[in-house]
Coordinates of C-alpha atoms in Angstrom, one line a residue:
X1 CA -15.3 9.7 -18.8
X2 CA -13.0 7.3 -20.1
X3 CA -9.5 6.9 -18.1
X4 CA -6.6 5.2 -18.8
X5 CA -4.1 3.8 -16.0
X6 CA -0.4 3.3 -16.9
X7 CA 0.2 1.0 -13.9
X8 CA 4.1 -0.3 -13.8
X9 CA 3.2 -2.3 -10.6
X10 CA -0.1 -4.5 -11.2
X11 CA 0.1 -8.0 -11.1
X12 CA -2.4 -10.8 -10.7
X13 CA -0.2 -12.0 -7.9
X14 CA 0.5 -8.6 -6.7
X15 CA -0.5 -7.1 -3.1
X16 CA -1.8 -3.8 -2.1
X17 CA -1.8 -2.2 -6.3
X18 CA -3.8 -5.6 -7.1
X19 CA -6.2 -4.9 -4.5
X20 CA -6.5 -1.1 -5.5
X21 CA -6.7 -1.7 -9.3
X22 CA -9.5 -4.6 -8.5
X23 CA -11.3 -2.2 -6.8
X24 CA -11.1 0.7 -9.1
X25 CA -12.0 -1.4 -12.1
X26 CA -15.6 -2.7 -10.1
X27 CA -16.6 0.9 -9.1
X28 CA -15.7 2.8 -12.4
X29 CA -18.2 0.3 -13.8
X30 CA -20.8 0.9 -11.4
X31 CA -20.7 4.4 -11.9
X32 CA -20.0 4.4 -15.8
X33 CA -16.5 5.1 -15.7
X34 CA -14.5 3.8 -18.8
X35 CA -11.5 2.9 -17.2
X36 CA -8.3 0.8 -18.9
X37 CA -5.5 -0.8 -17.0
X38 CA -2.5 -0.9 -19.0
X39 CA 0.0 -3.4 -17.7
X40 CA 3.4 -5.5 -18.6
X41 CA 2.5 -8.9 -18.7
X42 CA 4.0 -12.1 -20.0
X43 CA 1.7 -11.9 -23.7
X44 CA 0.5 -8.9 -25.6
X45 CA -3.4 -9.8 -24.5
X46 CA -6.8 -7.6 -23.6
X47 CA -8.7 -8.9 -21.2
X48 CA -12.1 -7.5 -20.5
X49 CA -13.4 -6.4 -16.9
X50 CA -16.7 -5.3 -15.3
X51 CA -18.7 -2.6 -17.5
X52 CA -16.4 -1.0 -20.2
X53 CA -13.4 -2.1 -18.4
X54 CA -10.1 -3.4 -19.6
X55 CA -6.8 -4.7 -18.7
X56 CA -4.2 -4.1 -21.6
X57 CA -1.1 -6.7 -20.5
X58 CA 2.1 -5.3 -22.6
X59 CA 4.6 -8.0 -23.3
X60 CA 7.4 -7.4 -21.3
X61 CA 10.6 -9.0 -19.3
X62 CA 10.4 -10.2 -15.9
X63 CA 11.7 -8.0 -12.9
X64 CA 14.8 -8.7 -11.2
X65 CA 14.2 -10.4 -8.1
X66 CA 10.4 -10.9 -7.8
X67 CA 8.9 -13.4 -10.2
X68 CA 5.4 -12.0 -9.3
X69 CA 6.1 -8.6 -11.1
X70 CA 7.4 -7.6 -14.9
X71 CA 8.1 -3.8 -15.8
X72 CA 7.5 -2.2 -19.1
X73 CA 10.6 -2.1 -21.7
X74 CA 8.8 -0.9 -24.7
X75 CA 6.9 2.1 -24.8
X76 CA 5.2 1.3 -28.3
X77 CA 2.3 -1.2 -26.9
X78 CA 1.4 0.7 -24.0
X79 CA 1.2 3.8 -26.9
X80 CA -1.2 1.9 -29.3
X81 CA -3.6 1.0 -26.3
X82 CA -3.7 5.1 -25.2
X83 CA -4.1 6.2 -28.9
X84 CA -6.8 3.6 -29.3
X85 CA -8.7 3.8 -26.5
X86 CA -8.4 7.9 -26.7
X87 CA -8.7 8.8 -22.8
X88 CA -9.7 12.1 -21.6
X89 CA -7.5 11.4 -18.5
X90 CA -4.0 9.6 -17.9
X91 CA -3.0 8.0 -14.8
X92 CA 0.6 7.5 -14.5
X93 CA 0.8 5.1 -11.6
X94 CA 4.5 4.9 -11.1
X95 CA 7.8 7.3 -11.2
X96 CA 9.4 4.6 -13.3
X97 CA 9.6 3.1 -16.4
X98 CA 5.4 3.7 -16.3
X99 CA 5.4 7.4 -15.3
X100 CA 7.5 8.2 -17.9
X101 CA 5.0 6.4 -20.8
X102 CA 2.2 7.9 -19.3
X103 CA 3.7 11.2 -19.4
X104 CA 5.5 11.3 -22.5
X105 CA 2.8 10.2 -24.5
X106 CA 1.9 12.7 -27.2
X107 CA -1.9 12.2 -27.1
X108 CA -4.4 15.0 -25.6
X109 CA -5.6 13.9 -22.0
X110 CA -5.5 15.6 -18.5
X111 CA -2.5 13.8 -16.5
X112 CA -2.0 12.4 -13.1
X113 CA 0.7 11.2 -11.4
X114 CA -0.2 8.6 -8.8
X115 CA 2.2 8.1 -6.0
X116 CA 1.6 4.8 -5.0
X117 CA 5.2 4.3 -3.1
X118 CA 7.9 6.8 -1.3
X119 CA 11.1 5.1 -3.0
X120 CA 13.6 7.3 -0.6
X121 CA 11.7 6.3 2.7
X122 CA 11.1 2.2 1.5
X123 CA 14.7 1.8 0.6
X124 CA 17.3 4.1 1.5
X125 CA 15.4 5.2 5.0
X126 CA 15.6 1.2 5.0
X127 CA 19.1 0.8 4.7
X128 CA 20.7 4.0 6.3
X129 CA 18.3 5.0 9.2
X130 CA 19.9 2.8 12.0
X131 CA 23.2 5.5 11.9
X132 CA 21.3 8.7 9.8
X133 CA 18.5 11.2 10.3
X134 CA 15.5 11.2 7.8
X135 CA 16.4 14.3 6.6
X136 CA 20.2 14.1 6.3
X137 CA 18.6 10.6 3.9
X138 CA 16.5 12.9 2.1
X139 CA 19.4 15.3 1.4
X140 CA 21.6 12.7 0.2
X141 CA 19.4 11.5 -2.2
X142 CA 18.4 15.3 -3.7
X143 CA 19.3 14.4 -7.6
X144 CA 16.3 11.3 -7.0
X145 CA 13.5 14.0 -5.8
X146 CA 14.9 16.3 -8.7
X147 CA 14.1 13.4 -11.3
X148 CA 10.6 13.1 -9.7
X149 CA 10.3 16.7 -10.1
X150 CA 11.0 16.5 -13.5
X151 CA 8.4 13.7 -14.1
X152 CA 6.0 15.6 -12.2
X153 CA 5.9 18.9 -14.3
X154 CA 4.4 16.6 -17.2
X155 CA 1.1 16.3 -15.2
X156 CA -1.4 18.3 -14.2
X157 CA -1.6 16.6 -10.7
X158 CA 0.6 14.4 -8.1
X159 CA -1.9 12.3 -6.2
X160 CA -1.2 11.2 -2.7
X161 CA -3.1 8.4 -0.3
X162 CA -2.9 10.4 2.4
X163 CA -2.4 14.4 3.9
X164 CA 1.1 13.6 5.2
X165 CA 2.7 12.3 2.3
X166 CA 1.1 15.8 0.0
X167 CA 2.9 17.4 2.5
X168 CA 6.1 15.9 1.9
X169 CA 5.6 15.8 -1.7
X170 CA 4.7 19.5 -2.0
X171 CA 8.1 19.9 0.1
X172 CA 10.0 18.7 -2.5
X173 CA 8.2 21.0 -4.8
X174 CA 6.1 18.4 -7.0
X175 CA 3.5 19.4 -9.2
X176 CA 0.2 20.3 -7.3
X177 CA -0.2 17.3 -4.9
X178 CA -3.6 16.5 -3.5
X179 CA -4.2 14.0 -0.6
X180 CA -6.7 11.4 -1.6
X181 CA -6.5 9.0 1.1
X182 CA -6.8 5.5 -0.2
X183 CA -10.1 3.2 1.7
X184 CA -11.7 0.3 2.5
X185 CA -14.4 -2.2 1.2
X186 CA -17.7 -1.3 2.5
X187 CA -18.6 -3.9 5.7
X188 CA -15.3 -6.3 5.2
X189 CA -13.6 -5.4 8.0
X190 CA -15.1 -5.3 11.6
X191 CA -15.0 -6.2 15.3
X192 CA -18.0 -8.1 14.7
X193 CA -16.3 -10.6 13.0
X194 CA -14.5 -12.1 16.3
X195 CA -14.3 -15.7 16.1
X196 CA -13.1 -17.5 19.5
X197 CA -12.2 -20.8 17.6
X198 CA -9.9 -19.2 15.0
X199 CA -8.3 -17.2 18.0
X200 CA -7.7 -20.5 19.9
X201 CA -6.4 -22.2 16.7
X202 CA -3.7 -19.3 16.1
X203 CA -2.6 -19.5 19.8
X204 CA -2.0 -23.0 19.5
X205 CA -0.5 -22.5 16.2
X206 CA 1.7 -20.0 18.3
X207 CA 2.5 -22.9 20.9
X208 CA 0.5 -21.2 23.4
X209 CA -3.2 -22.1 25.6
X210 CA -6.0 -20.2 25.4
X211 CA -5.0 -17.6 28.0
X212 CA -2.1 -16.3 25.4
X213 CA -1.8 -12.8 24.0
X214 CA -2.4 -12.6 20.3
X215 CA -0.4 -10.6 18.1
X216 CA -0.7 -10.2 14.3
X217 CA 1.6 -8.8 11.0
X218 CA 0.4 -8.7 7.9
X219 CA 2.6 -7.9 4.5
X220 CA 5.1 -9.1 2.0
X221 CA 8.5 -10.4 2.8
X222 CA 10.4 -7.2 1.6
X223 CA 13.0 -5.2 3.3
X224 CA 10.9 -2.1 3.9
X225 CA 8.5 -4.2 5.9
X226 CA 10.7 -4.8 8.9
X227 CA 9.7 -7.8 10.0
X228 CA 13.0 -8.4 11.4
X229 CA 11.8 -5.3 14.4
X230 CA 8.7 -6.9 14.5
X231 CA 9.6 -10.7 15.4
X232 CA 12.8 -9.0 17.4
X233 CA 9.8 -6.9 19.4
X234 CA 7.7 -9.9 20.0
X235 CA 10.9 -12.0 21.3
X236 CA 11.7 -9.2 23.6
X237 CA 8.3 -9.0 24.8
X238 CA 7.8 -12.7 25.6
X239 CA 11.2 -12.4 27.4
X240 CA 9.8 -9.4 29.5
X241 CA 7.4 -11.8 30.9
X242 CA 4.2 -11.8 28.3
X243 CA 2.2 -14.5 27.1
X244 CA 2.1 -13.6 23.6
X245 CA 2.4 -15.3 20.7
X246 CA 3.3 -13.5 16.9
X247 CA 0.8 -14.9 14.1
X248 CA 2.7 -13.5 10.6
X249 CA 0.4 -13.8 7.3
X250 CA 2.5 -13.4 4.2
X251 CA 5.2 -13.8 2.2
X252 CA 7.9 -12.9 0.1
X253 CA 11.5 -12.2 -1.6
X254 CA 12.8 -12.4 1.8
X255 CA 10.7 -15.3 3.3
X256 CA 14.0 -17.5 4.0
X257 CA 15.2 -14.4 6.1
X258 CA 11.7 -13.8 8.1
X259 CA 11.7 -17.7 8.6
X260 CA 15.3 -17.9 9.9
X261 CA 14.2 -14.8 12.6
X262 CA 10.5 -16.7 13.9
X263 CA 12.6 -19.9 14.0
X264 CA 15.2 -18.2 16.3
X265 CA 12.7 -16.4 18.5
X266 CA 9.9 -18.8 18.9
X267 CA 6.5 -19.0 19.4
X268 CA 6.1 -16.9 15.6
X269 CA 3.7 -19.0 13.2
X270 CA 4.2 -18.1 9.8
X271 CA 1.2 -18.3 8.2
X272 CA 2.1 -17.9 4.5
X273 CA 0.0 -15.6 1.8
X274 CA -3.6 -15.2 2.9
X275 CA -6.0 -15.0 -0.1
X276 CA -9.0 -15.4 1.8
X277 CA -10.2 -11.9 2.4
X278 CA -12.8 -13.1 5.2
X279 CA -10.8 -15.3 6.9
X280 CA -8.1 -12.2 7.0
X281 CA -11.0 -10.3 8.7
X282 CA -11.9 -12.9 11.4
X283 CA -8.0 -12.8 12.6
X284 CA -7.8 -9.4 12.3
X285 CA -10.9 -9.3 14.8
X286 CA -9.6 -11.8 17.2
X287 CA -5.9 -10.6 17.5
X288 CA -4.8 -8.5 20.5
X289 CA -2.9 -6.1 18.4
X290 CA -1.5 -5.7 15.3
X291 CA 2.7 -5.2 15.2
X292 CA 3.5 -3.5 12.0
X293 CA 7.1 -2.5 10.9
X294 CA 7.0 -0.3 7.6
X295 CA 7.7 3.6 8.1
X296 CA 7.1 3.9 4.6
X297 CA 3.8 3.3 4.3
X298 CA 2.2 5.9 1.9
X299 CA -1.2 5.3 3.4
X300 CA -1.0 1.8 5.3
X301 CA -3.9 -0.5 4.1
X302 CA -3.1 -3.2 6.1
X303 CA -3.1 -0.9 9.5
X304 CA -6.7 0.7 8.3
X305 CA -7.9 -2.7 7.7
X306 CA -6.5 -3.5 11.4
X307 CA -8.0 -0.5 12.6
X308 CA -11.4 -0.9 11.1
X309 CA -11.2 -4.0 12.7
X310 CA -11.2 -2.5 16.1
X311 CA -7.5 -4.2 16.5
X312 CA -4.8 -2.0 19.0
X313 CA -2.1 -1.1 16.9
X314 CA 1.7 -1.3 17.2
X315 CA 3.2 0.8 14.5
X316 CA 6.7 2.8 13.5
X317 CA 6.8 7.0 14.3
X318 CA 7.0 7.6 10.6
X319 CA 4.6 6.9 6.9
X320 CA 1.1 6.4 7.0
X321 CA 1.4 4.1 9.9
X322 CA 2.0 6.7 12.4
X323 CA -0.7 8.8 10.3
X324 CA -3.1 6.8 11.6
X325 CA -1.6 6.3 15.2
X326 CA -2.4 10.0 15.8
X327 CA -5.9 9.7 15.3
X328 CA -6.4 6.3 16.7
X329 CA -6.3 6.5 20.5
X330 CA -5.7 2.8 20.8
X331 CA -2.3 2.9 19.4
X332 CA 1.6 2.6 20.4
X333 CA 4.3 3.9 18.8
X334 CA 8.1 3.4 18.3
X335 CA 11.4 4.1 16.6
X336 CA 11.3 2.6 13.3
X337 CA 13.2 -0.6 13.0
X338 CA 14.2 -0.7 17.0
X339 CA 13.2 -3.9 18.2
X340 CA 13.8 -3.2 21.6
X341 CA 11.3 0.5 21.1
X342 CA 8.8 -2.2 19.5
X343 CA 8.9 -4.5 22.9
X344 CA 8.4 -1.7 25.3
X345 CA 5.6 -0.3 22.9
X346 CA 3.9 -3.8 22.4
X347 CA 4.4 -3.9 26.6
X348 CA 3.0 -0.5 26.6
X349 CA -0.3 -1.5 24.7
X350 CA -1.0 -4.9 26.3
X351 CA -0.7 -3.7 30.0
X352 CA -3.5 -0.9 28.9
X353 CA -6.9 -1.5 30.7
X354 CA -9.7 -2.4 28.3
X355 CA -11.0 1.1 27.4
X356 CA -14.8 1.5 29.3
X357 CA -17.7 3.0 27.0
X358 CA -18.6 2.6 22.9
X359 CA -15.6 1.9 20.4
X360 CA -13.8 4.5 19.6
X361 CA -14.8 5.2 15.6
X362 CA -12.2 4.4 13.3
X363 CA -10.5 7.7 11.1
X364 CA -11.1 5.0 8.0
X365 CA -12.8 5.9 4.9
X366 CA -14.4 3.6 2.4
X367 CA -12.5 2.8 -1.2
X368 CA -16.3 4.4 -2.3
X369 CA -15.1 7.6 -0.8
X370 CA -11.5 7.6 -2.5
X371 CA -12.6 6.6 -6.0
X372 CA -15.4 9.1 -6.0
X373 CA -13.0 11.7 -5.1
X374 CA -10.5 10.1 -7.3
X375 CA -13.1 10.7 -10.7
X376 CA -14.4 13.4 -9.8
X377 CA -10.7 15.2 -9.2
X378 CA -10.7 13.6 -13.0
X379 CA -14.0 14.9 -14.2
X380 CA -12.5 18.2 -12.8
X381 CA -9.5 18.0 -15.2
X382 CA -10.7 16.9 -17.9
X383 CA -13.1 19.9 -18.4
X384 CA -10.4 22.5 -17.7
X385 CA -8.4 20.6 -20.5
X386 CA -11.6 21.1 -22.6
X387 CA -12.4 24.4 -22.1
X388 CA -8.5 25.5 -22.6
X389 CA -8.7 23.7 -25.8
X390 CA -11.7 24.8 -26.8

C-alpha cells in the first residue's frame, strides 16, 4: 500500500506532529507500508526515510509568528510529488492550506482527513471562555465548522485521536469520523523508571529539600496551553500551605510571558525544550503529579505519556485531557483556565492517601496499536475504491 501524507504542520523542530510523523514513517517500514510525507520546507528537497519512506519538503514561506513552522503557498510541488509517487490513499493532515491540496488533488486515491487539532476549542474557547459557554463559542463560530464541512465531503473519512472528539466531529456533521486514538512507544514510559537523584535535583532546581512536592508541565509556550492556570494553581497551592515546587519542560512563542508568570510566583523552574526522550521519562516517573492546562487536547500525548508513567494527574474538564481523567482513577479535575479550580484540585490530589494494592493499569494504547488500525482503516479504503472502479 503506498500512502501519501499532506502534512501542513511537520517540522523537524516541531512537537507532538513531529513525534507522530516519526513514528509513522518507522512502523509503515516495518510492516511494508509505502508511506510519503509531503511537507513545506525551506528548499524543494526529498529526503529518504526508513524502508520506502520519504519526506517531500515543498518550498515555501515561513509562518507568521513561529519560526519553527512554514505552511504551503503553492499547490503545484506538493501535486507533482502525489502524481509521481501515485498513492492509493491520501492523508490530508490539516483543515488548511494542506487539507485543501490533499483534497483537491485530481488524482485517484482513497482520502482521509486527519484531525490533528480542534481550531475552535485551541483558540476561540482560548480567548472567550472566561465570560462564554462552550457551546454559545461553538455557535458563534458556525460559518468555521461549515468550511470544515465542506473540506470534509472531499474525503472518504475524518479521522479522530480519540472517541470524544468523533463525537463532536460527527456533531457538526463531518464526513464519517472514526476514533483512532493516537499511542505510545512500546516500553518508553513507566513507573519503573523512578530516579531519586533526578527528583532531588528538580526540587532543588524548584528551591525546595528533599521533603518537597513535585509537580510537572509539559508543552509548548502557546496560548492554548494555559500555563498561565497552571503556574497561577501552583502559586495558590504553595500559598495554601504545600510544599510543592512546579518543574515546567518547554518552550515557546510565549516563553517571555510563561517566564514573567514563574518569576512572579516562585519556586517554578523552567526547564526549557526537552529532547531527551528518556530523561523526559525519568521526571515523568519521579514527579508527584502532572498539572496540565490545555482543554483542547484532541487526544493529549503528553497526559498519556504521564499516565503511562504511573504520574497523578491534574487536568482541565474539557479535550482529551479530561478523556483520560475519566478512566484514570488517579486524577483531578477543574474549570479550564481557573487557577484558583487548579489549586483546590492540585490540593485535592496531594492530600489523597497512597492508593493500597497493584497500579491501577493505564487506559494507554501503544502507537503499534494506532498505526495498525490506522493502515488497515486504509487498506480498507483503498479496496472499496478499487472494486468501485473496477
Amino acid at each position: 500500500m503506498r500512502i501519501v501524507d499532506v502534512s501542513g504542520f511537520y517540522s523537524d523542530t516541531g512537537g507532538g506532529v513531529r513525534s507522530y510523523v516519526r513514528q509513522k514513517l518507522e512502523l509503515a517500514a516495518r510492516w511494508g507500508v509505502e508511506l510519503t510525507v509531503i511537507a513545506p520546507g525551506a528548499e524543494d528537497r526529498v529526503e529518504p526515510r526508513e524502508g520506502r519512506g520519504r519526506i517531500v519538503w515543498v518550498k515555501s514561506p515561513p509562518m507568521p509568528g513561529d519560526a519553527n513552522y512554514r505552511m504551503f503557498w503553492s499547490a503545484k510541488g506538493a501535486w507533482a510529488a502525489m502524481d509521481a509517487f501515485g498513492p492509493d490513499v491520501v492523508e490530508g493532515s490539516s483543515p488548511w492550506r494542506g487539507g485543501w491540496i490533499a483534497g483537491l488533488w485530481k488524482g485517484e486515491a482513497a482520502r482521509s482527513l486527519v484531525f490533528h487539532q480542534d481550531f475552535v476549542a485551541g483558540y476561540p474557547y482560548t480567548a472567550l471562555d472566561r465570560w462564554l459557554s462552550h457551546r454559545t463559542i461553538d455557535g458563534l463560530f458556525a460559518p468555521w465548522w461549515a468550511y470544515v464541512r465542506a473540506l470534509s465531503r472531499r474525503f472518504d473519512v475524518t479521522v479522530a485521536g480519540g472517541e470524544w472528539l468523533a463525537e463532536r466531529l460527527a456533531g457538526f456533521g463531518l464526513t464519517r469520523p472514526v476514533a483512532i486514538p493516537l499511542g505510545l512507544e512500546a516500553g518508553r514510559f513507566s513507573p519503573d523508571r523512578r530516579d531519586e537523584a533526578l527528583r532531588r535535583e528538580l526540587l532543588a532546581r524548584c528551591g525546595l529539600g528533599p521533603e518537597g512536592r513535585l509537580l510537572l508541565a509539559v508543552g509548548r509556550f502557546h496560548p492554548e496551553k494555559r500555563f498561565g492556570a497552571i503556574i497561577g494553581g501552583a502559586a495558590r497551592a504553595r500559598a495554601a500551605g504545600a510544599d510543592v515546587g512546579l518543574a515546567i519542560l518547554g518552550d515557546g512563542l510565549a516563553r517571555r510571558t510563561v517566564e514573567r508568570q514563574a518569576a512572579a510566583a516562585g519556586h517554578v523552574w523552567l526547564a526549557g525544550a526537552v529532547s531527551d526522550r528518556d530523561w523526559l521519562a525519568r521526571a515523568y516517573a519521579s514527579a508527584d503529579a502532572l498539572v496540565h492546562g490545555s482543554g483542547a487536547e484532541t487526544y493529549g500525548l503528553v497526559v498519556a505519556e504521564a499516565i503511562a508513567s504511573g504520574l497523578p494527574v491534574v487536568v482541565p474538564d474539557c479535550g482529551g485531557a479530561a478523556d483520560f481523567a475519566r478512566r484514570w482513577p488517579r486524577s483531578a479535575v477543574y474549570r479550564v483556565g481557573d487557577a484558583a479550580a487548579c489549586a483546590r484540585a492540585i490540593l485535592d490530589l496531594l492530600a489523597r492517601p497512597a492508593p493500597a494494592g497493584p497500579a491501577p493499569k493505564p487506559p494507554v494504547s501503544s502507537a503499534e496499536d494506532h498505526f495498525r488500525t490506522l493502515f488497515d482503516l486504509y487498506e480498507d479504503l483503498a479496496s472499496a475504491r478499487s472494486r468501485k472502479a473496477a
